[in-house]
PDB file of C-alpha atoms in Angstrom:
ATOM      1  CA  UNK A   1       9.186   3.852 -13.312  1.00 93.00           C
ATOM      2  CA  UNK A   2       8.456   1.864 -10.028  1.00 97.00           C
ATOM      3  CA  UNK A   3       8.417   3.399  -6.758  1.00 97.00           C
ATOM      4  CA  UNK A   4      11.885   2.102  -5.962  1.00 98.00           C
ATOM      5  CA  UNK A   5      13.220   3.455  -9.229  1.00 98.00           C
ATOM      6  CA  UNK A   6      11.895   6.892  -8.527  1.00 98.00           C
ATOM      7  CA  UNK A   7      13.391   7.002  -4.958  1.00 98.00           C
ATOM      8  CA  UNK A   8      16.759   5.490  -6.253  1.00 98.00           C
ATOM      9  CA  UNK A   9      17.036   8.126  -8.921  1.00 97.00           C
ATOM     10  CA  UNK A  10      15.976  10.823  -6.356  1.00 97.00           C
ATOM     11  CA  UNK A  11      18.911   9.958  -4.284  1.00 97.00           C
ATOM     12  CA  UNK A  12      21.536   9.398  -7.045  1.00 96.00           C
ATOM     13  CA  UNK A  13      20.293  12.204  -9.424  1.00 95.00           C
ATOM     14  CA  UNK A  14      19.545  14.649  -6.554  1.00 95.00           C
ATOM     15  CA  UNK A  15      22.616  14.203  -4.376  1.00 95.00           C
ATOM     16  CA  UNK A  16      25.227  12.909  -6.574  1.00 95.00           C
ATOM     17  CA  UNK A  17      24.324  13.955 -10.220  1.00 95.00           C
ATOM     18  CA  UNK A  18      22.651  17.240  -9.355  1.00 96.00           C
ATOM     19  CA  UNK A  19      19.923  16.650 -11.876  1.00 97.00           C
ATOM     20  CA  UNK A  20      17.487  19.135 -10.348  1.00 97.00           C
ATOM     21  CA  UNK A  21      15.095  19.140 -13.377  1.00 97.00           C
ATOM     22  CA  UNK A  22      14.514  15.463 -12.598  1.00 97.00           C
ATOM     23  CA  UNK A  23      13.815  16.313  -8.890  1.00 97.00           C
ATOM     24  CA  UNK A  24      11.412  19.020  -9.826  1.00 97.00           C
ATOM     25  CA  UNK A  25       9.551  16.471 -11.981  1.00 97.00           C
ATOM     26  CA  UNK A  26       9.476  13.411  -9.540  1.00 97.00           C
ATOM     27  CA  UNK A  27       8.669  15.443  -6.407  1.00 98.00           C
ATOM     28  CA  UNK A  28       5.171  16.838  -5.936  1.00 98.00           C
ATOM     29  CA  UNK A  29       4.670  20.603  -5.869  1.00 97.00           C
ATOM     30  CA  UNK A  30       2.967  19.947  -2.432  1.00 96.00           C
ATOM     31  CA  UNK A  31       5.792  17.808  -1.255  1.00 98.00           C
ATOM     32  CA  UNK A  32       6.371  17.632   2.738  1.00 97.00           C
ATOM     33  CA  UNK A  33       9.684  16.890   4.223  1.00 97.00           C
ATOM     34  CA  UNK A  34       9.270  15.774   7.867  1.00 96.00           C
ATOM     35  CA  UNK A  35      12.978  16.191   8.722  1.00 90.00           C
ATOM     36  CA  UNK A  36      14.432  19.179  10.288  1.00 88.00           C
ATOM     37  CA  UNK A  37      15.091  20.665   6.850  1.00 85.00           C
ATOM     38  CA  UNK A  38      11.248  20.831   6.511  1.00 91.00           C
ATOM     39  CA  UNK A  39      10.831  21.512   2.725  1.00 95.00           C
ATOM     40  CA  UNK A  40       7.318  22.196   1.901  1.00 97.00           C
ATOM     41  CA  UNK A  41       7.466  21.897  -2.192  1.00 97.00           C
ATOM     42  CA  UNK A  42       9.701  20.382  -4.764  1.00 97.00           C
ATOM     43  CA  UNK A  43      11.529  23.718  -5.244  1.00 97.00           C
ATOM     44  CA  UNK A  44      12.433  23.719  -1.562  1.00 97.00           C
ATOM     45  CA  UNK A  45      13.620  20.112  -1.915  1.00 97.00           C
ATOM     46  CA  UNK A  46      16.003  21.270  -4.674  1.00 97.00           C
ATOM     47  CA  UNK A  47      17.271  23.869  -2.481  1.00 96.00           C
ATOM     48  CA  UNK A  48      17.961  21.494   0.248  1.00 95.00           C
ATOM     49  CA  UNK A  49      20.004  19.355  -2.278  1.00 96.00           C
ATOM     50  CA  UNK A  50      21.900  22.413  -3.422  1.00 96.00           C
ATOM     51  CA  UNK A  51      22.717  23.252   0.194  1.00 95.00           C
ATOM     52  CA  UNK A  52      24.046  19.777   0.805  1.00 95.00           C
ATOM     53  CA  UNK A  53      26.139  19.862  -2.382  1.00 95.00           C
ATOM     54  CA  UNK A  54      27.593  23.153  -1.090  1.00 95.00           C
ATOM     55  CA  UNK A  55      28.557  21.562   2.284  1.00 96.00           C
ATOM     56  CA  UNK A  56      29.842  18.265   0.783  1.00 96.00           C
ATOM     57  CA  UNK A  57      31.774  18.308  -2.474  1.00 93.00           C
ATOM     58  CA  UNK A  58      32.420  15.188  -4.387  1.00 93.00           C
ATOM     59  CA  UNK A  59      29.423  13.639  -2.715  1.00 96.00           C
ATOM     60  CA  UNK A  60      28.846  10.047  -3.443  1.00 97.00           C
ATOM     61  CA  UNK A  61      26.014   7.849  -2.206  1.00 96.00           C
ATOM     62  CA  UNK A  62      25.423   4.248  -2.089  1.00 98.00           C
ATOM     63  CA  UNK A  63      22.011   2.839  -1.540  1.00 98.00           C
ATOM     64  CA  UNK A  64      22.635  -0.050   0.903  1.00 98.00           C
ATOM     65  CA  UNK A  65      19.003  -1.116   1.276  1.00 98.00           C
ATOM     66  CA  UNK A  66      15.789  -0.256  -0.560  1.00 98.00           C
ATOM     67  CA  UNK A  67      12.473  -1.777  -0.200  1.00 97.00           C
ATOM     68  CA  UNK A  68       8.765  -0.695  -0.789  1.00 98.00           C
ATOM     69  CA  UNK A  69       5.295  -1.562   0.297  1.00 97.00           C
ATOM     70  CA  UNK A  70       1.989   0.174  -0.384  1.00 96.00           C
ATOM     71  CA  UNK A  71       3.652   3.329  -1.590  1.00 96.00           C
ATOM     72  CA  UNK A  72       6.194   3.643   1.010  1.00 98.00           C
ATOM     73  CA  UNK A  73      10.001   3.318   0.109  1.00 98.00           C
ATOM     74  CA  UNK A  74      12.511   2.833   2.848  1.00 98.00           C
ATOM     75  CA  UNK A  75      16.201   3.186   2.258  1.00 98.00           C
ATOM     76  CA  UNK A  76      19.481   3.051   4.051  1.00 98.00           C
ATOM     77  CA  UNK A  77      22.034   5.178   2.288  1.00 98.00           C
ATOM     78  CA  UNK A  78      25.856   5.715   2.742  1.00 98.00           C
ATOM     79  CA  UNK A  79      26.821   9.216   2.135  1.00 97.00           C
ATOM     80  CA  UNK A  80      30.656  10.131   1.481  1.00 98.00           C
ATOM     81  CA  UNK A  81      31.935  13.464   0.662  1.00 97.00           C
ATOM     82  CA  UNK A  82      34.419  16.146   1.358  1.00 97.00           C
ATOM     83  CA  UNK A  83      33.416  18.981   3.870  1.00 97.00           C
ATOM     84  CA  UNK A  84      33.654  21.927   1.716  1.00 97.00           C
ATOM     85  CA  UNK A  85      31.156  24.474   3.104  1.00 97.00           C
ATOM     86  CA  UNK A  86      29.697  25.394   6.421  1.00 96.00           C
ATOM     87  CA  UNK A  87      27.722  22.568   7.844  1.00 95.00           C
ATOM     88  CA  UNK A  88      26.209  22.743  11.319  1.00 93.00           C
ATOM     89  CA  UNK A  89      27.891  26.072  11.792  1.00 94.00           C
ATOM     90  CA  UNK A  90      31.328  24.389  11.255  1.00 96.00           C
ATOM     91  CA  UNK A  91      33.441  26.015   8.528  1.00 97.00           C
ATOM     92  CA  UNK A  92      34.785  23.754   5.740  1.00 97.00           C
ATOM     93  CA  UNK A  93      37.527  21.396   7.128  1.00 96.00           C
ATOM     94  CA  UNK A  94      38.383  19.643   3.675  1.00 96.00           C
ATOM     95  CA  UNK A  95      37.905  16.382   5.679  1.00 95.00           C
ATOM     96  CA  UNK A  96      36.370  13.380   3.835  1.00 96.00           C
ATOM     97  CA  UNK A  97      33.550  12.118   5.970  1.00 95.00           C
ATOM     98  CA  UNK A  98      31.145   9.176   5.578  1.00 97.00           C
ATOM     99  CA  UNK A  99      27.908   8.316   7.359  1.00 97.00           C
ATOM    100  CA  UNK A 100      24.797   6.188   7.011  1.00 97.00           C
ATOM    101  CA  UNK A 101      21.284   7.795   7.033  1.00 97.00           C
ATOM    102  CA  UNK A 102      17.837   6.391   6.794  1.00 97.00           C
ATOM    103  CA  UNK A 103      15.516   8.084   4.299  1.00 96.00           C
ATOM    104  CA  UNK A 104      11.874   7.057   3.784  1.00 97.00           C
ATOM    105  CA  UNK A 105       9.565   8.353   1.114  1.00 98.00           C
ATOM    106  CA  UNK A 106       5.941   8.251   0.234  1.00 98.00           C
ATOM    107  CA  UNK A 107       5.247   7.839  -3.514  1.00 98.00           C
ATOM    108  CA  UNK A 108       1.863   8.454  -5.203  1.00 97.00           C
ATOM    109  CA  UNK A 109       1.080   8.187  -8.833  1.00 96.00           C
ATOM    110  CA  UNK A 110       4.891   8.523  -9.731  1.00 96.00           C
ATOM    111  CA  UNK A 111       5.444  11.456  -7.310  1.00 98.00           C
ATOM    112  CA  UNK A 112       7.317  11.618  -4.159  1.00 98.00           C
ATOM    113  CA  UNK A 113       4.813  13.381  -1.894  1.00 98.00           C
ATOM    114  CA  UNK A 114       6.403  13.139   1.637  1.00 98.00           C
ATOM    115  CA  UNK A 115       9.601  12.086   3.099  1.00 97.00           C
ATOM    116  CA  UNK A 116      11.356  11.383   6.526  1.00 97.00           C
ATOM    117  CA  UNK A 117      15.009  11.684   6.774  1.00 94.00           C
ATOM    118  CA  UNK A 118      17.111  10.537   9.747  1.00 94.00           C
ATOM    119  CA  UNK A 119      20.681  11.743   9.565  1.00 94.00           C
ATOM    120  CA  UNK A 120      23.064  11.062  12.416  1.00 95.00           C
ATOM    121  CA  UNK A 121      23.660  14.767  13.235  1.00 94.00           C
ATOM    122  CA  UNK A 122      25.740  14.211  16.394  1.00 95.00           C
ATOM    123  CA  UNK A 123      27.924  11.730  14.586  1.00 95.00           C
ATOM    124  CA  UNK A 124      28.360  14.031  11.680  1.00 95.00           C
ATOM    125  CA  UNK A 125      29.226  16.938  13.959  1.00 95.00           C
ATOM    126  CA  UNK A 126      31.721  15.054  15.836  1.00 95.00           C
ATOM    127  CA  UNK A 127      33.399  13.782  12.585  1.00 93.00           C
ATOM    128  CA  UNK A 128      33.722  17.459  11.507  1.00 94.00           C
ATOM    129  CA  UNK A 129      34.923  18.707  14.722  1.00 91.00           C
ATOM    130  CA  UNK A 130      37.799  15.844  15.250  1.00 88.00           C
TER     131      UNK A 130
END
């Protein structure tokens, strides 16, 4: 699998298809997440994906842009789901929300070893509260 294919499958299989066995396989045991979630292993990455699944049911993602250079894979992703669990301290509203996020990954020898996620937290919170 190419670096782009690994990251694409991480996004689709992790968020949308909930294939956590694949995530455990494609993410390094020593994985470092530089986003506020701060995972420090593939097992913690799975826990974050499960938490997002609890917050947003029927989550669909569309990879709008994806490109790679020297082991770095950059993406722009559209997330669309129903707010079905506590998110940012806000109880489930049942609202469908949609937002774009940037997700960047470092892939070495077929494993994701680092990531940087930039989600529009203020925009998400505003959508959940209105």
